[in-house]
Short mmCIF file of C-alpha atoms in Angstrom, two decimals:
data_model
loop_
_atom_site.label_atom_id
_atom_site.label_comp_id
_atom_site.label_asym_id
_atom_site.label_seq_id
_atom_site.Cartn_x
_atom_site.Cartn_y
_atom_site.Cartn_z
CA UNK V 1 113.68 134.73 131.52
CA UNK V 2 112.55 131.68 129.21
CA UNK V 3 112.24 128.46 130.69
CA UNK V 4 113.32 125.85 128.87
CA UNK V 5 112.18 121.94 129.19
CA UNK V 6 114.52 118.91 128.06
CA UNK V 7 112.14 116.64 126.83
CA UNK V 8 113.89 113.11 126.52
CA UNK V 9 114.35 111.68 122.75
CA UNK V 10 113.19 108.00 123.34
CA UNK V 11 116.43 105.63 122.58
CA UNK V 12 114.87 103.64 119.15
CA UNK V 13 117.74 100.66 120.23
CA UNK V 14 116.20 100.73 123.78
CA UNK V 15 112.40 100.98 122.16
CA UNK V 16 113.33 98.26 119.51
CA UNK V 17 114.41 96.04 122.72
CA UNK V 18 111.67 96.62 124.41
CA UNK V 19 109.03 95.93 121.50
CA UNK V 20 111.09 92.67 121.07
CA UNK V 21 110.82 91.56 124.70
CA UNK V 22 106.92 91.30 123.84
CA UNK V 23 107.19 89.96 120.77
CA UNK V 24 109.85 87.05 121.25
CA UNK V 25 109.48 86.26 124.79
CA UNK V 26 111.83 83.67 126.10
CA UNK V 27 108.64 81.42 127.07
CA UNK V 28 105.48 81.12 125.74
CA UNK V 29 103.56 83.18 122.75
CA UNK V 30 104.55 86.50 121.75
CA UNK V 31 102.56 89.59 120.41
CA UNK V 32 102.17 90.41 117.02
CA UNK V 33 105.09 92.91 115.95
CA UNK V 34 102.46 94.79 114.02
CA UNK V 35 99.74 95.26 116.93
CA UNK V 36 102.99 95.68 119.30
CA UNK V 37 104.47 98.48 117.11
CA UNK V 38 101.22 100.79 117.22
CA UNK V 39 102.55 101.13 120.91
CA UNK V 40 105.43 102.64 119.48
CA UNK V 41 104.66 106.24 117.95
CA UNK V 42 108.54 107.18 116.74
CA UNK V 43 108.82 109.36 113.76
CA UNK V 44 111.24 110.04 111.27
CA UNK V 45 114.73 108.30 111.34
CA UNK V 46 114.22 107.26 114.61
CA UNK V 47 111.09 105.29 114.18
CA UNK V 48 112.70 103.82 110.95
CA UNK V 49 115.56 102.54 113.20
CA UNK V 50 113.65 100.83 115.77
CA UNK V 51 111.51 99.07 112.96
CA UNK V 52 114.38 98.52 111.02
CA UNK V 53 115.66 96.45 113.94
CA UNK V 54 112.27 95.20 114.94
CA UNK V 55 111.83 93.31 111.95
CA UNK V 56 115.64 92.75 110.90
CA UNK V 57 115.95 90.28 114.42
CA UNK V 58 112.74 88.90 113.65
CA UNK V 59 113.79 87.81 109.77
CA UNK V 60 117.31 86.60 110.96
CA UNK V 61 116.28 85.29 114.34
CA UNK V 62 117.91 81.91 113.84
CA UNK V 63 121.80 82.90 112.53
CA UNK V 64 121.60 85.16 115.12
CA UNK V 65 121.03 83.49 117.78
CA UNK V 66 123.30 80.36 116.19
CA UNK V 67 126.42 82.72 116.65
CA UNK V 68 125.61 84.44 119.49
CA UNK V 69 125.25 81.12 121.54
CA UNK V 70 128.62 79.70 120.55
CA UNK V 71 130.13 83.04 122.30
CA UNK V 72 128.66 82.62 125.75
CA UNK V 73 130.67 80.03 127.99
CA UNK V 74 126.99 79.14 129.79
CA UNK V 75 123.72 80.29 128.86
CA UNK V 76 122.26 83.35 129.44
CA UNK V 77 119.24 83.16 132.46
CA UNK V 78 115.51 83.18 131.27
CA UNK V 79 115.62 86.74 133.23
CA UNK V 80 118.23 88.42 131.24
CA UNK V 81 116.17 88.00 128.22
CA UNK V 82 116.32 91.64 127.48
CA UNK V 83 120.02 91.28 127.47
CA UNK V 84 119.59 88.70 124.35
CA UNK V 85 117.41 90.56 122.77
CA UNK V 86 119.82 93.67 122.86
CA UNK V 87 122.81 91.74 121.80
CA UNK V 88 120.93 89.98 119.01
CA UNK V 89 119.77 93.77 117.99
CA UNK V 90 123.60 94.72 118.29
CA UNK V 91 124.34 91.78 116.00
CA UNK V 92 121.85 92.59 113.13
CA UNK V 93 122.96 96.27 113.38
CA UNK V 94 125.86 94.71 112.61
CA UNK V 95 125.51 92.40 110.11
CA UNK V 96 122.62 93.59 108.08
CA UNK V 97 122.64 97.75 108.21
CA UNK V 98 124.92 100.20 107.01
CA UNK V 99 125.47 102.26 110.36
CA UNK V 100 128.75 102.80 111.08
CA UNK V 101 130.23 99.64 113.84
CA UNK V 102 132.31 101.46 115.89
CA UNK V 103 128.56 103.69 116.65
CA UNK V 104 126.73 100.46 117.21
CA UNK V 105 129.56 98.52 119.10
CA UNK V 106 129.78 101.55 121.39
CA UNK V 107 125.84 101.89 122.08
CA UNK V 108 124.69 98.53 123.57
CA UNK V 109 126.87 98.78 126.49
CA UNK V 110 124.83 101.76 127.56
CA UNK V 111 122.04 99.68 126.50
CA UNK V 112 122.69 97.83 128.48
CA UNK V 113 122.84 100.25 131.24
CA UNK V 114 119.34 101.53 130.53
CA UNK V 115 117.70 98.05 130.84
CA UNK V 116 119.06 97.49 134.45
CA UNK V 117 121.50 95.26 133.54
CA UNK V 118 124.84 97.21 134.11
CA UNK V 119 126.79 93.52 134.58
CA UNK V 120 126.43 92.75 130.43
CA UNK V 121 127.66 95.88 129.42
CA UNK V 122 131.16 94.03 128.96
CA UNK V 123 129.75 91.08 127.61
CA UNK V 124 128.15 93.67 125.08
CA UNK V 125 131.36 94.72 124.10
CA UNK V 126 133.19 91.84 123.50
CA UNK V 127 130.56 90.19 121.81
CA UNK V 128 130.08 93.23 119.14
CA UNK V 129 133.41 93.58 118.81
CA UNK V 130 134.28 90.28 117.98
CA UNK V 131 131.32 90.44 115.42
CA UNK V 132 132.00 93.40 113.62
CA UNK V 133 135.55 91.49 112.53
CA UNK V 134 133.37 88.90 110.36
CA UNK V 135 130.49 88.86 108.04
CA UNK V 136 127.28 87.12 108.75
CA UNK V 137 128.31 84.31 106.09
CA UNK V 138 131.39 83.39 107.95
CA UNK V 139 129.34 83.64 111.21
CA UNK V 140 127.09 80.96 110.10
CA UNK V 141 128.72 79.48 107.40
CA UNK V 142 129.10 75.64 109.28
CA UNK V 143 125.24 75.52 110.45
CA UNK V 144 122.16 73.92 108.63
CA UNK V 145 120.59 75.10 106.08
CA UNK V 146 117.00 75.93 108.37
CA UNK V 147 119.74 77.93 110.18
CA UNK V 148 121.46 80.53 107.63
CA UNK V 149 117.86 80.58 106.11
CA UNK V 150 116.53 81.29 109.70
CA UNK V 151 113.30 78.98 109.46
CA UNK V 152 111.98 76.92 112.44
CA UNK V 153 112.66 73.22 111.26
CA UNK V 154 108.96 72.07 111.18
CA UNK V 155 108.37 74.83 108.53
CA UNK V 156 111.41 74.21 106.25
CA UNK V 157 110.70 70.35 106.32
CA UNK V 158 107.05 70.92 105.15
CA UNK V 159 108.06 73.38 102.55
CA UNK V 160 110.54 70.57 101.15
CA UNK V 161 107.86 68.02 101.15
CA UNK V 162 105.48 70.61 99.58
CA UNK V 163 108.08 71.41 97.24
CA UNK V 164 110.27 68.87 96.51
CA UNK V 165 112.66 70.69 94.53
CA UNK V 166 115.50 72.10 97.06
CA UNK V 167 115.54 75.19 95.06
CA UNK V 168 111.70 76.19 95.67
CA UNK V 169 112.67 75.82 99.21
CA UNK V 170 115.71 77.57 99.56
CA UNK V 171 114.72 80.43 97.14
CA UNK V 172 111.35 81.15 99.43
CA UNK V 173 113.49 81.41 102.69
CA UNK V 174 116.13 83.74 101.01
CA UNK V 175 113.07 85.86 99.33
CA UNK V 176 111.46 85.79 102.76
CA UNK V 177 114.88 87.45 104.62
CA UNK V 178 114.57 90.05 101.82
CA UNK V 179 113.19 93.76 102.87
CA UNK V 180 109.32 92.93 100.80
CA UNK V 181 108.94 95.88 98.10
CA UNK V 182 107.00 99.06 98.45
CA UNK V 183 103.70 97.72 96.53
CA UNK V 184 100.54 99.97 95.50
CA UNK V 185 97.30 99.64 94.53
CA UNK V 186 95.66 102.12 91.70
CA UNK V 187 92.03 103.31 92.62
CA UNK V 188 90.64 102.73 88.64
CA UNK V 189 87.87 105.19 89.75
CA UNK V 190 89.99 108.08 90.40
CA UNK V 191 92.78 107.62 87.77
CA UNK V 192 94.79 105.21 85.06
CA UNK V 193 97.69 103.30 86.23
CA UNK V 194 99.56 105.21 83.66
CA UNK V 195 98.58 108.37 85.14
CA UNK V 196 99.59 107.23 88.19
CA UNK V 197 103.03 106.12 87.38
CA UNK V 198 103.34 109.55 85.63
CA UNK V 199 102.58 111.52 89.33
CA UNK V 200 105.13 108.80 91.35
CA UNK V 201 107.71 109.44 89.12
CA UNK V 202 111.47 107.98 89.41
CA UNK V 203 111.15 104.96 90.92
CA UNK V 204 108.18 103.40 89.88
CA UNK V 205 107.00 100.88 87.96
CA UNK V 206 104.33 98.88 86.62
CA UNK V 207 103.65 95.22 88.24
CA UNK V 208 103.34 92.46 85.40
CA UNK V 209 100.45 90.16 87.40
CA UNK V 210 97.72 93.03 88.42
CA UNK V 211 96.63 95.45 86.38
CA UNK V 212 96.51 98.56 88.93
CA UNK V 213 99.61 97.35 90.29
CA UNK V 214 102.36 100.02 91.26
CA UNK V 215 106.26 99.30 93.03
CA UNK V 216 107.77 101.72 94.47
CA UNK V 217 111.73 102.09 94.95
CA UNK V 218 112.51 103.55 97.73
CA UNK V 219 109.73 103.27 100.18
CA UNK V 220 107.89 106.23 101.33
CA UNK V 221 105.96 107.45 104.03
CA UNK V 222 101.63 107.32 102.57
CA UNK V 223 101.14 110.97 103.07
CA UNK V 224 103.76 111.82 100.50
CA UNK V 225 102.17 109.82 97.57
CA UNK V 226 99.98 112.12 95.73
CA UNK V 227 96.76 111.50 96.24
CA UNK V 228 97.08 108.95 98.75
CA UNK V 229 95.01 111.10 101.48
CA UNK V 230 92.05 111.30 99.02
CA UNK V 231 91.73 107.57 98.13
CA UNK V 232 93.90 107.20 94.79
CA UNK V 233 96.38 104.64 96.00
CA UNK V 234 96.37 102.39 98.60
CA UNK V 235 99.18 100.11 100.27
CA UNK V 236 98.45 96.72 98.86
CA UNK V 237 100.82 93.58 97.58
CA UNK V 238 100.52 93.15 93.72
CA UNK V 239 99.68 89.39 94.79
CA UNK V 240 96.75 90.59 97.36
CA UNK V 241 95.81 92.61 94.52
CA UNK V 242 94.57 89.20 92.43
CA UNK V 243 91.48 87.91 93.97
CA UNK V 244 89.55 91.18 94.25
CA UNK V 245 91.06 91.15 90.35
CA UNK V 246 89.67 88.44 89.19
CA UNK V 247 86.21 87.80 90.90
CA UNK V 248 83.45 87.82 88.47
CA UNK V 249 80.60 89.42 88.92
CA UNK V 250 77.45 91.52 87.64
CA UNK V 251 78.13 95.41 87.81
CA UNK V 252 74.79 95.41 90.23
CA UNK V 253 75.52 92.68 91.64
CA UNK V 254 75.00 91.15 95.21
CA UNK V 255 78.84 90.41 96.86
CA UNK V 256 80.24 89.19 99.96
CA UNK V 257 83.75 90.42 101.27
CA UNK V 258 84.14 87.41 104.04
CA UNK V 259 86.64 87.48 106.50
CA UNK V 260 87.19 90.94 104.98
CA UNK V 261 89.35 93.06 107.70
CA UNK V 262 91.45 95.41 107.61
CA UNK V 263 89.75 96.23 104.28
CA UNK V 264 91.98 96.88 101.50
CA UNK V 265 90.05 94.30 99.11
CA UNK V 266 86.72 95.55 100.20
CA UNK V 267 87.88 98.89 98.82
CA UNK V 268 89.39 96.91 95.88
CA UNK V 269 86.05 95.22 95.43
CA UNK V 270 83.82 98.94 95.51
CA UNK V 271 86.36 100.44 93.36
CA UNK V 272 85.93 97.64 90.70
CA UNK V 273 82.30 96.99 90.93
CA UNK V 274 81.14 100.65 92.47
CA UNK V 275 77.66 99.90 91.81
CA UNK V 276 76.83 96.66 93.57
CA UNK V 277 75.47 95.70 96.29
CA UNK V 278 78.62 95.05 98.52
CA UNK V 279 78.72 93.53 102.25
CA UNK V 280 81.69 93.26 104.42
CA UNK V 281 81.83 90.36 107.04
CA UNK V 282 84.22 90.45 109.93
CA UNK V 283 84.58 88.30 113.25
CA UNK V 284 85.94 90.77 115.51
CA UNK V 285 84.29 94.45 116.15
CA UNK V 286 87.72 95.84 116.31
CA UNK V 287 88.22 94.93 113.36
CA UNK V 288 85.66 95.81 111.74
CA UNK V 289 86.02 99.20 112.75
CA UNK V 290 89.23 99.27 110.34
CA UNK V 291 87.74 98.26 107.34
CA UNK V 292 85.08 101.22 107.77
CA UNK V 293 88.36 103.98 108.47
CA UNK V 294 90.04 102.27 105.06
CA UNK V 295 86.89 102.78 103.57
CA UNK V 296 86.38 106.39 104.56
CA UNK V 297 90.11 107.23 103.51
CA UNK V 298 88.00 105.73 100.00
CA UNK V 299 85.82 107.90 100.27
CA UNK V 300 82.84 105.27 99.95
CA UNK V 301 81.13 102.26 102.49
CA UNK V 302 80.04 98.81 102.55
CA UNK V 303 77.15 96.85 104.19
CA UNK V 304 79.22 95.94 107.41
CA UNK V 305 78.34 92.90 109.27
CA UNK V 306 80.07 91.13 112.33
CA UNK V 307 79.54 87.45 112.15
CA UNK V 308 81.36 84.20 111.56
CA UNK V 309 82.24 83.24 107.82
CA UNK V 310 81.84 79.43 109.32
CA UNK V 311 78.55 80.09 110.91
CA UNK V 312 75.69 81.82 108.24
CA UNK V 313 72.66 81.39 110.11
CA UNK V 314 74.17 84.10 112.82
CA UNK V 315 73.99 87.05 109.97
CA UNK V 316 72.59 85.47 106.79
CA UNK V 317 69.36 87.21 105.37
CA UNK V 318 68.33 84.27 103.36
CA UNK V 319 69.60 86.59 100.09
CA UNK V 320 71.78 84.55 97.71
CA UNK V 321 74.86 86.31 96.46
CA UNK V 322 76.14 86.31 93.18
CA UNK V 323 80.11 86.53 94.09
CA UNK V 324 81.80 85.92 96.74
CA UNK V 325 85.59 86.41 97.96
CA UNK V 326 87.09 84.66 101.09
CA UNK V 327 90.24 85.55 102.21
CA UNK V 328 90.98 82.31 104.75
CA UNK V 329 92.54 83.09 107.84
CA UNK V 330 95.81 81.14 106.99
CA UNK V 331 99.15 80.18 108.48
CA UNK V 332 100.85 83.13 106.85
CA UNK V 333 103.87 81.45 105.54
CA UNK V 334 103.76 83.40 102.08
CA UNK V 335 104.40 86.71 103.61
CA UNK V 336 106.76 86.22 106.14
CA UNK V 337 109.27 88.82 104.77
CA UNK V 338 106.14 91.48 105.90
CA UNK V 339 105.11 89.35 109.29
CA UNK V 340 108.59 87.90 110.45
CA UNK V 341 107.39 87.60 113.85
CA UNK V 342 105.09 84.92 112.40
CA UNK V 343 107.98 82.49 111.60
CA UNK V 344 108.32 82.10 115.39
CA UNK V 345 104.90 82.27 116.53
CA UNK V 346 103.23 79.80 114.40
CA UNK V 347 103.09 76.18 115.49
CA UNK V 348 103.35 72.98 113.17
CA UNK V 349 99.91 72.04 115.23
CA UNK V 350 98.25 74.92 114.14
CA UNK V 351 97.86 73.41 110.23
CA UNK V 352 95.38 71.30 111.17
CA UNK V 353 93.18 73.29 112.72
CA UNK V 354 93.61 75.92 110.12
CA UNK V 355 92.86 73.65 107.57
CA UNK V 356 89.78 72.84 109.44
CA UNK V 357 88.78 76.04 109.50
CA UNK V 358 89.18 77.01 105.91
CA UNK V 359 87.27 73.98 104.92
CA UNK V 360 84.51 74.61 107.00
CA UNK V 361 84.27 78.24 105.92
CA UNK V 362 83.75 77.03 102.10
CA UNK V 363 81.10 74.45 103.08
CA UNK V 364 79.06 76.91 104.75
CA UNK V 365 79.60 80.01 102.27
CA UNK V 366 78.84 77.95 98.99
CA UNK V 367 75.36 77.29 99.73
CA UNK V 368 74.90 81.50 99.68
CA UNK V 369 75.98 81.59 96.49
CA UNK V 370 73.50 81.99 93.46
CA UNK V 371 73.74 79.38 90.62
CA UNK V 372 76.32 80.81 88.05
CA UNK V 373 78.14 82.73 90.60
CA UNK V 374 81.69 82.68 91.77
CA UNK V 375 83.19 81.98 95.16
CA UNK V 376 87.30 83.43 95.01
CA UNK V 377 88.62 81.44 97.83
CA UNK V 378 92.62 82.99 98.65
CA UNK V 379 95.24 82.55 101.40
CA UNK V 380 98.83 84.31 101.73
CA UNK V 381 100.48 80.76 102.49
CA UNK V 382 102.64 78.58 100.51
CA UNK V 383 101.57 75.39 102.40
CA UNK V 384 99.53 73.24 99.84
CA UNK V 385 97.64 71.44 102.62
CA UNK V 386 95.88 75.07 103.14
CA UNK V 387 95.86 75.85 99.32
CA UNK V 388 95.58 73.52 96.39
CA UNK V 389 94.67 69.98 98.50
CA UNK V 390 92.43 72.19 100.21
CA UNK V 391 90.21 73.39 97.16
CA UNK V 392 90.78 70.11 95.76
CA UNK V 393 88.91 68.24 98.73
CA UNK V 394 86.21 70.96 98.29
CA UNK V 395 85.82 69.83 94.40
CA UNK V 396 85.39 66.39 95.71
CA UNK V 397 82.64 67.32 98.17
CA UNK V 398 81.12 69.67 95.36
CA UNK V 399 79.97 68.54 92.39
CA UNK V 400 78.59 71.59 91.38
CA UNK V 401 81.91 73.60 91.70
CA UNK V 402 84.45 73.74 88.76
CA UNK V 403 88.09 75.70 88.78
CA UNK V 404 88.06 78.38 86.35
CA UNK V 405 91.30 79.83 87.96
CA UNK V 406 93.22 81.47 84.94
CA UNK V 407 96.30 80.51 85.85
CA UNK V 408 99.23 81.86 83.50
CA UNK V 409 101.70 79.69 81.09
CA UNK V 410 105.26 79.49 83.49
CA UNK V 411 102.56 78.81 87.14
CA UNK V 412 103.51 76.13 89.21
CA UNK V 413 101.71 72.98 88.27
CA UNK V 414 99.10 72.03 91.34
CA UNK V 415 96.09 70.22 91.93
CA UNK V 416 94.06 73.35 91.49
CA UNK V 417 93.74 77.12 91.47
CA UNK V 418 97.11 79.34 91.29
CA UNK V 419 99.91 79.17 93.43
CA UNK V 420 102.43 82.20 94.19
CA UNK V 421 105.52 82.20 95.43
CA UNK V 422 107.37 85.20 97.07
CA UNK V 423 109.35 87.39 94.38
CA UNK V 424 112.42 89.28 95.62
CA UNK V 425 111.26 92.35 93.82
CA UNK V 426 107.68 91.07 93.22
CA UNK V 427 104.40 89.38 94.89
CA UNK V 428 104.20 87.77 98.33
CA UNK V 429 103.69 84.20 98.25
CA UNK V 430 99.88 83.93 97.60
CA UNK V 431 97.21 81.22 96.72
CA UNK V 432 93.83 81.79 95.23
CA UNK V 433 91.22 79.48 92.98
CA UNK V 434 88.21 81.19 91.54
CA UNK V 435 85.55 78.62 91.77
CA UNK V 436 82.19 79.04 89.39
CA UNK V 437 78.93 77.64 90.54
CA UNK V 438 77.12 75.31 87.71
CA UNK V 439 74.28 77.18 86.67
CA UNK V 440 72.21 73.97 87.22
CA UNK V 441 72.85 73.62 91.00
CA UNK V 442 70.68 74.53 93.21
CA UNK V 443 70.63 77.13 96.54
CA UNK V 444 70.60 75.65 99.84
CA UNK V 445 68.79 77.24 102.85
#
């Protein structure tokens, strides 16, 4: 006689709640939906579920909740936050996938159920199936704009002073609620882009701003893309794709990565320049430790050092280096179709101190550079305080320092460098300025 063992399929709506309840707490800061998902392992359609709703609340958080507060006759208690969460989920299930409603309006009384909470199971049900009679537009179609384009209103007001024209604003937000394309990067060393589009077959296509640039329609899963196990692609946004691009530098050369994790331009940077001398700096050990797995996915290493990019004298060896790349930490705000959770976890205090941040990183890194070199300075924000006032402040404290950014006919005029903004079907939002070093300056010590 065989014994047999029912192992229990996890729910995906019940995991999807449950990652939720850590990432959008009802008080105080979340988790990152990325670091919160590892604790996730699903597979197949069931993993693609619970991230599909993961990151579909996150995105339309706002319009959401908008609707789903004008239903209940008195707010729900800060306990029964699991119960929001689930009816939000129910909502976008709703609203924004193509499962069929009678499935989803059915499940999240059971939901319900599972989280404890057997006395919502009705409001569940009259909640979803009031929804599924109306679209999301006629759900929201009386609220504010920050609303329908679910943006906290500190972030849409500095995105309309940044960008005065209504339509930058508004067409960011709606390329932000947008699922962000499938985007790849080319290892030059192990094949042509051609080649490479060739393999991929239906479905993908060349990018028009990086030259090893790949999209990829539909999505899939890494260890299906030929050669992807062996180092000759690599997830990376055609925008991310640009600094690494465009730093200059001497085959043999002596580079610094800064603020390099979780490593996909470091591996840009070796597969571009594979004989030079190429160093890796990263705050945190942990890390760190990414950058060297991406690296031996690459099949190649870096110098690795842990050390502040604000702070030199903790890991400088008094060598100059002829390029160097800073990726600032940033607020984020050009990729918040990839890092939704980000839109609600990011504080209109936290600028400042960003800003700070970035500026003191490029005071302290140009002194390391070598006369004639260049310093690539990039953030994924679209908040010019961060980006274009920020390099122009550093012109002003740097004599020495001239923008040689080659930014294309059609850019967005600003004060200096190259501003992105997210593309529906194209880059993140993304800023970088490549910065040259007169020849006739000097190194500091």
């Amino acid at each position: 006689m065989r014994l047999v063992i029912n192992v229990a399929t996890p729910d995906p709506r019940l995991s999807a709640v449950r990652a939720l309840n850590r990432v959008l707490p009802g008080k105080g800061d979340g988790e990152s939906l990325r670091e919160v998902l590892r604790d996730f392992p699903l597979q197949g359609s069931d993993g693609g579920q619970m991230r599909d709703i993961c990151f579909g609340v996150c995105r339309h958080l706002r319009p959401l909740n908008h609707w789903l507060n004008q239903q209940l006759s008195k707010p729900l208690k800060a306990s029964a936050q699991p119960v929001r969460l689930a009816l939000l989920a129910g909502l976008y299930e709703l609203w924004f996938s193509d499962r069929p409603a009678h499935a989803i309006v059915n499940a999240y009384p059971q939901l319900c159920r599972k989280l404890k909470a057997p006395w919502a199971a009705g409001l569940s049900n009259a909640v979803l199936r009031k929804a599924s009679q109306i679209t999301i537009e006629q759900a929201v179609a009386d609220a504010p704009a920050n609303i329908q384009l679910s943006l906290p209103d500190w972030l849409f007001k500095r995105w309309q002073k940044d960008w005065p024209d209504d339509a930058d604003a508004d067409a960011m937000a709606r390329a932000n609620l947008q699922t962000p394309p499938f985007t790849l990067r080319v290892n030059r060393q192990q094949q042509q882009r051609a080649d490479a589009l060739s393999a991929l077959g239906e479905g993908a296509r060349a990018g028009s701003v990086a030259p090893y640039s790949i999209y990829l329609q539909p999505a899939r899963p890494v260890f299906q893309l030929p050669g992807f196990e062996q180092g000759a692609l690599s997830v990376q946004d055609e925008a991310a794709q640009l600094p690494a691009e465009l730093l200059q530098a001497p085959a043999n050369g002596r580079i610094l990565d800064a603020c390099a994790a979780p490593g996909g331009k470091t591996g840009q940077l070796r597969e571009k320049f594979p004989a030079a001398d190429l160093t890796a700096l990263e705050l945190e050990g942990k890390r760190l430790a990414r950058i060297r797995e991406n690296l031996a996915r690459l099949g190649t290493d870096v110098t690795l050092l842990q050390g502040d990019a604000s702070d030199p004298h903790s890991w400088w060896d008094g060598t100059p280096f002829d390029a160097i790349l800073l990726d600032a930490p940033c607020s984020a705000t050009g990729i918040l179709r990839r890092q939704p959770d980000v839109k609600w976890h990011r504080k209109a205090s936290d600028i400042a101190a960003l800003v700070d941040l970035q500026a003191r990183m490029l005071d302290a890194l140009w002194p390391l550079l070598n006369p004639g070199g260049m310093l690539v300075y990039a953030t994924c924000s679209v908040l010019r305080d961060e980006n274009d006032h920020q390099v122009r402040d550093f012109l002003q404290r740097q004599p020495q320092a001239r923008d040689v950014t080659p930014r294309p006919e059609g850019a967005t005029m600003v004060d200096a460098g190259w501003q992105l903004f997210p593309e529906q079907h194209g880059p993140d939002g993304f800023y970088l300025a490549c910065l040259r070093k007169e020849s006739g300056a000097r190194l500091s010590s």
